[in-house]
């Protein structure tokens, strides 16, 4: 059967944009080479026209130059057409790359959207609000515990702050006053004995026996405290 109908040939894959662009660029390079050759030939013909005298010879050279010039213009038109095709292919390739980038972006966004939806199912706003409220309550309780532990046991609650400020001012004034001898503040000096006798204006106590005045036989002696002695009775008849 294969000999009668033959074998089905596999279809060649269509050329890609890159392949088509490379092929057109090669054709453009070939056309450029032909244009360069024609330019060199035209330059030679121009020199011949300048050197020859007007006449049939010069006209023949001009005819050949016109034919080369026409070929050059034809190749230039082909080159421009190839350049336009290359530009169109570049535009298509750019658009194709942009679409591929957009497809990749959409695929990445879909994957991220799916993952984000799965994560949002496990996180609820109400749970976050409840957690924040619990944390605030715990912080308040912690502050109350710290204040309670830092409370002083011996300090009464009904202390007058104005009275404390007055005592503090008096203490500062007392600390500023120093004695002339050793520079010790008055509140650190030992207590002095009060001079009660000076305050009451009492006479000083004598320290010895008082002198007996002359002419008195039965003088009364004073005791050590300055009081009059008691007279002694005589046993004589």
C-alpha positions as a LaTeX table, in Angstrom:
\begin{tabular}{lrrr}
\hline
Residue & $x$ (\AA) & $y$ (\AA) & $z$ (\AA) \\
\hline
Unk1 & 0.00 & 0.00 & 0.00 \\
Unk2 & 2.83 & 2.37 & 0.75 \\
Unk3 & 4.19 & 1.81 & $-2.74$ \\
Unk4 & 0.82 & 2.82 & $-4.23$ \\
Unk5 & $-0.22$ & 5.74 & $-2.02$ \\
Unk6 & 3.17 & 6.67 & $-0.64$ \\
Unk7 & 4.08 & 7.71 & 2.89 \\
Unk8 & 2.51 & 10.78 & 4.44 \\
Unk9 & 5.14 & 13.39 & 4.97 \\
Unk10 & 5.30 & 15.22 & 8.24 \\
Unk11 & 4.49 & 18.90 & 7.96 \\
Unk12 & 7.32 & 21.22 & 8.75 \\
Unk13 & 6.65 & 23.55 & 11.67 \\
Unk14 & 5.95 & 27.13 & 10.65 \\
Unk15 & 8.93 & 29.45 & 10.94 \\
Unk16 & 9.12 & 31.57 & 14.01 \\
Unk17 & 9.36 & 35.33 & 14.04 \\
Unk18 & 13.03 & 35.08 & 14.90 \\
Unk19 & 13.74 & 32.79 & 11.95 \\
Unk20 & 11.87 & 35.03 & 9.53 \\
Unk21 & 13.67 & 38.10 & 10.82 \\
Unk22 & 17.08 & 36.47 & 10.42 \\
Unk23 & 16.24 & 35.37 & 6.89 \\
Unk24 & 15.15 & 38.86 & 5.87 \\
Unk25 & 18.26 & 40.38 & 7.42 \\
Unk26 & 20.44 & 38.05 & 5.33 \\
Unk27 & 18.60 & 39.11 & 2.18 \\
Unk28 & 19.08 & 42.74 & 3.15 \\
Unk29 & 22.81 & 42.20 & 3.60 \\
Unk30 & 23.01 & 40.61 & 0.14 \\
Unk31 & 21.18 & 43.55 & $-1.44$ \\
Unk32 & 23.53 & 45.99 & 0.31 \\
Unk33 & 26.53 & 44.19 & $-1.19$ \\
Unk34 & 25.02 & 44.48 & $-4.69$ \\
Unk35 & 24.35 & 48.18 & $-4.16$ \\
Unk36 & 27.97 & 48.74 & $-3.14$ \\
Unk37 & 29.19 & 47.04 & $-6.33$ \\
Unk38 & 26.89 & 49.18 & $-8.45$ \\
Unk39 & 28.15 & 52.33 & $-6.70$ \\
Unk40 & 31.73 & 51.37 & $-7.55$ \\
Unk41 & 30.75 & 50.74 & $-11.19$ \\
Unk42 & 28.95 & 54.10 & $-11.39$ \\
Unk43 & 32.03 & 55.86 & $-10.07$ \\
Unk44 & 34.14 & 54.27 & $-12.82$ \\
Unk45 & 31.64 & 55.33 & $-15.49$ \\
Unk46 & 31.67 & 58.90 & $-14.19$ \\
Unk47 & 35.45 & 59.04 & $-14.58$ \\
Unk48 & 35.19 & 57.69 & $-18.13$ \\
Unk49 & 32.56 & 60.29 & $-19.04$ \\
Unk50 & 34.85 & 63.06 & $-17.79$ \\
Unk51 & 37.79 & 61.75 & $-19.80$ \\
Unk52 & 35.99 & 61.05 & $-23.10$ \\
Unk53 & 35.04 & 63.70 & $-25.59$ \\
Unk54 & 31.42 & 64.33 & $-26.45$ \\
Unk55 & 30.34 & 61.94 & $-29.10$ \\
Unk56 & 29.22 & 58.36 & $-29.64$ \\
Unk57 & 31.78 & 56.95 & $-27.18$ \\
Unk58 & 30.64 & 59.23 & $-24.39$ \\
Unk59 & 27.00 & 58.48 & $-25.14$ \\
Unk60 & 27.68 & 54.73 & $-24.93$ \\
Unk61 & 29.32 & 55.20 & $-21.52$ \\
Unk62 & 26.35 & 57.25 & $-20.36$ \\
Unk63 & 23.93 & 54.53 & $-21.49$ \\
Unk64 & 25.80 & 51.90 & $-19.46$ \\
Unk65 & 25.83 & 54.27 & $-16.44$ \\
Unk66 & 22.06 & 54.77 & $-16.77$ \\
Unk67 & 21.50 & 51.00 & $-16.79$ \\
Unk68 & 23.61 & 50.57 & $-13.65$ \\
Unk69 & 21.80 & 53.45 & $-11.98$ \\
Unk70 & 18.42 & 51.82 & $-12.70$ \\
Unk71 & 19.65 & 48.57 & $-11.15$ \\
Unk72 & 20.83 & 50.49 & $-8.12$ \\
Unk73 & 17.46 & 52.18 & $-7.67$ \\
Unk74 & 15.73 & 48.78 & $-7.97$ \\
Unk75 & 17.97 & 47.24 & $-5.32$ \\
Unk76 & 17.45 & 50.23 & $-3.05$ \\
Unk77 & 13.69 & 49.74 & $-3.33$ \\
Unk78 & 14.11 & 46.07 & $-2.40$ \\
Unk79 & 16.31 & 47.01 & 0.51 \\
Unk80 & 13.73 & 49.50 & 1.80 \\
Unk81 & 11.02 & 46.86 & 1.47 \\
Unk82 & 13.14 & 44.35 & 3.41 \\
Unk83 & 13.80 & 46.96 & 6.10 \\
Unk84 & 10.06 & 47.57 & 6.42 \\
Unk85 & 9.43 & 43.84 & 6.77 \\
Unk86 & 12.11 & 43.58 & 9.41 \\
Unk87 & 10.55 & 46.51 & 11.28 \\
Unk88 & 7.13 & 44.83 & 11.14 \\
Unk89 & 8.57 & 41.57 & 12.42 \\
Unk90 & 10.27 & 43.40 & 15.26 \\
Unk91 & 6.98 & 45.03 & 16.18 \\
Unk92 & 5.24 & 41.65 & 16.14 \\
Unk93 & 8.01 & 40.10 & 18.21 \\
Unk94 & 7.75 & 42.95 & 20.72 \\
Unk95 & 3.98 & 42.50 & 20.93 \\
Unk96 & 4.41 & 38.75 & 21.30 \\
Unk97 & 6.93 & 39.18 & 24.11 \\
Unk98 & 4.57 & 41.64 & 25.78 \\
Unk99 & 1.72 & 39.11 & 25.60 \\
Unk100 & 3.96 & 36.39 & 27.03 \\
Unk101 & 4.95 & 38.69 & 29.87 \\
Unk102 & 1.28 & 39.48 & 30.47 \\
Unk103 & 0.45 & 35.77 & 30.54 \\
Unk104 & 3.19 & 35.11 & 33.07 \\
Unk105 & 2.01 & 38.05 & 35.14 \\
Unk106 & $-1.58$ & 36.78 & 35.07 \\
Unk107 & $-0.43$ & 33.30 & 36.03 \\
Unk108 & 1.59 & 34.69 & 38.94 \\
Unk109 & $-1.36$ & 36.84 & 40.05 \\
Unk110 & $-3.75$ & 33.89 & 39.93 \\
Unk111 & $-1.37$ & 31.76 & 41.99 \\
Unk112 & $-0.88$ & 34.57 & 44.51 \\
Unk113 & $-4.63$ & 35.21 & 44.66 \\
Unk114 & $-5.32$ & 31.55 & 45.36 \\
Unk115 & $-2.66$ & 31.42 & 48.05 \\
Unk116 & $-3.91$ & 34.64 & 49.61 \\
Unk117 & $-7.49$ & 33.36 & 49.75 \\
Unk118 & $-6.29$ & 30.22 & 51.51 \\
Unk119 & $-4.39$ & 32.29 & 54.04 \\
Unk120 & $-7.31$ & 34.65 & 54.64 \\
Unk121 & $-9.50$ & 31.70 & 55.60 \\
Unk122 & $-7.27$ & 31.08 & 58.61 \\
Unk123 & $-7.17$ & 34.72 & 59.71 \\
Unk124 & $-10.28$ & 36.59 & 60.86 \\
Unk125 & $-10.63$ & 40.21 & 61.87 \\
Unk126 & $-12.73$ & 39.29 & 64.89 \\
Unk127 & $-9.98$ & 37.02 & 66.19 \\
Unk128 & $-7.44$ & 39.83 & 65.79 \\
Unk129 & $-9.70$ & 42.27 & 67.66 \\
Unk130 & $-10.22$ & 39.77 & 70.48 \\
Unk131 & $-6.49$ & 39.18 & 70.70 \\
Unk132 & $-5.82$ & 42.90 & 70.93 \\
Unk133 & $-8.44$ & 43.29 & 73.68 \\
Unk134 & $-6.91$ & 40.42 & 75.66 \\
Unk135 & $-3.45$ & 41.92 & 75.33 \\
Unk136 & $-4.72$ & 45.29 & 76.61 \\
Unk137 & $-6.37$ & 43.59 & 79.59 \\
Unk138 & $-3.20$ & 41.68 & 80.39 \\
Unk139 & $-1.14$ & 44.87 & 80.24 \\
Unk140 & $-3.55$ & 46.61 & 82.63 \\
Unk141 & $-3.38$ & 43.69 & 85.07 \\
Unk142 & 0.42 & 43.70 & 84.84 \\
Unk143 & 0.53 & 47.42 & 85.64 \\
Unk144 & $-1.75$ & 46.93 & 88.65 \\
Unk145 & 0.47 & 44.10 & 89.92 \\
Unk146 & 3.59 & 46.26 & 89.59 \\
Unk147 & 1.93 & 49.15 & 91.43 \\
Unk148 & 0.76 & 46.84 & 94.21 \\
Unk149 & 4.20 & 45.27 & 94.66 \\
Unk150 & 5.84 & 48.70 & 94.69 \\
Unk151 & 3.58 & 50.06 & 97.46 \\
Unk152 & 5.27 & 51.06 & 100.75 \\
Unk153 & 3.86 & 49.50 & 103.93 \\
Unk154 & 4.80 & 52.21 & 106.47 \\
Unk155 & 3.69 & 55.29 & 104.60 \\
Unk156 & 0.19 & 56.38 & 105.67 \\
Unk157 & $-2.33$ & 57.39 & 103.05 \\
Unk158 & $-3.46$ & 60.64 & 104.76 \\
Unk159 & $-0.15$ & 62.53 & 104.59 \\
Unk160 & $-0.53$ & 66.24 & 103.91 \\
Unk161 & 1.77 & 67.20 & 101.06 \\
Unk162 & 1.81 & 70.86 & 102.12 \\
Unk163 & 3.06 & 69.86 & 105.56 \\
Unk164 & 5.79 & 67.72 & 104.02 \\
Unk165 & 6.87 & 70.59 & 101.79 \\
Unk166 & 7.07 & 72.89 & 104.83 \\
Unk167 & 9.24 & 70.41 & 106.70 \\
Unk168 & 11.44 & 70.01 & 103.65 \\
Unk169 & 11.94 & 73.78 & 103.38 \\
Unk170 & 12.80 & 73.99 & 107.10 \\
Unk171 & 15.27 & 71.13 & 106.74 \\
Unk172 & 16.95 & 72.84 & 103.79 \\
Unk173 & 17.20 & 76.11 & 105.76 \\
Unk174 & 18.64 & 74.25 & 108.75 \\
Unk175 & 21.17 & 72.47 & 106.56 \\
Unk176 & 22.32 & 75.81 & 105.19 \\
Unk177 & 23.11 & 77.11 & 108.70 \\
Unk178 & 26.48 & 75.88 & 110.01 \\
Unk179 & 28.16 & 76.51 & 113.32 \\
Unk180 & 31.28 & 78.67 & 113.50 \\
Unk181 & 33.47 & 76.04 & 115.16 \\
Unk182 & 33.17 & 72.78 & 113.27 \\
Unk183 & 30.64 & 73.56 & 110.51 \\
Unk184 & 28.16 & 70.92 & 111.73 \\
Unk185 & 24.48 & 71.69 & 111.04 \\
Unk186 & 22.34 & 72.45 & 114.06 \\
Unk187 & 20.13 & 69.41 & 113.60 \\
Unk188 & 23.24 & 67.18 & 113.92 \\
Unk189 & 24.61 & 68.94 & 117.05 \\
Unk190 & 24.03 & 67.37 & 120.52 \\
Unk191 & 21.30 & 68.84 & 122.70 \\
Unk192 & 22.49 & 71.54 & 125.20 \\
Unk193 & 21.47 & 71.49 & 128.87 \\
Unk194 & 18.94 & 74.16 & 129.59 \\
Unk195 & 20.03 & 76.86 & 131.99 \\
Unk196 & 17.04 & 76.86 & 134.30 \\
Unk197 & 18.78 & 78.98 & 136.94 \\
Unk198 & 19.55 & 81.69 & 134.41 \\
Unk199 & 16.00 & 81.65 & 133.15 \\
Unk200 & 14.58 & 81.88 & 136.75 \\
Unk201 & 17.15 & 84.51 & 137.89 \\
Unk202 & 18.05 & 82.51 & 141.07 \\
Unk203 & 21.19 & 83.29 & 143.12 \\
Unk204 & 24.06 & 80.91 & 142.88 \\
Unk205 & 24.62 & 78.41 & 145.65 \\
Unk206 & 27.66 & 79.02 & 147.92 \\
Unk207 & 30.51 & 76.60 & 147.72 \\
Unk208 & 32.02 & 76.99 & 151.29 \\
Unk209 & 31.31 & 78.12 & 154.95 \\
Unk210 & 30.26 & 81.71 & 155.41 \\
Unk211 & 32.46 & 84.05 & 157.51 \\
Unk212 & 31.32 & 84.72 & 161.11 \\
Unk213 & 30.97 & 88.42 & 161.89 \\
Unk214 & 32.93 & 89.88 & 164.85 \\
Unk215 & 31.19 & 90.67 & 168.21 \\
Unk216 & 28.89 & 87.65 & 168.01 \\
Unk217 & 29.64 & 84.86 & 170.43 \\
Unk218 & 26.97 & 82.45 & 169.44 \\
Unk219 & 27.35 & 82.79 & 165.68 \\
Unk220 & 25.39 & 80.34 & 163.66 \\
Unk221 & 27.42 & 78.49 & 161.14 \\
Unk222 & 26.07 & 77.64 & 157.73 \\
Unk223 & 26.21 & 74.22 & 156.34 \\
Unk224 & 27.66 & 73.31 & 153.01 \\
Unk225 & 24.39 & 74.15 & 151.24 \\
Unk226 & 24.35 & 77.72 & 152.61 \\
Unk227 & 21.50 & 77.13 & 155.08 \\
Unk228 & 21.79 & 78.38 & 158.75 \\
Unk229 & 22.89 & 75.79 & 161.20 \\
Unk230 & 20.61 & 74.68 & 164.00 \\
Unk231 & 21.85 & 75.99 & 167.45 \\
Unk232 & 22.90 & 73.36 & 169.87 \\
Unk233 & 21.46 & 73.41 & 173.45 \\
Unk234 & 23.88 & 73.93 & 176.34 \\
Unk235 & 23.92 & 71.43 & 179.25 \\
Unk236 & 25.57 & 73.85 & 181.68 \\
Unk237 & 23.62 & 75.08 & 184.76 \\
\hline
\end{tabular}
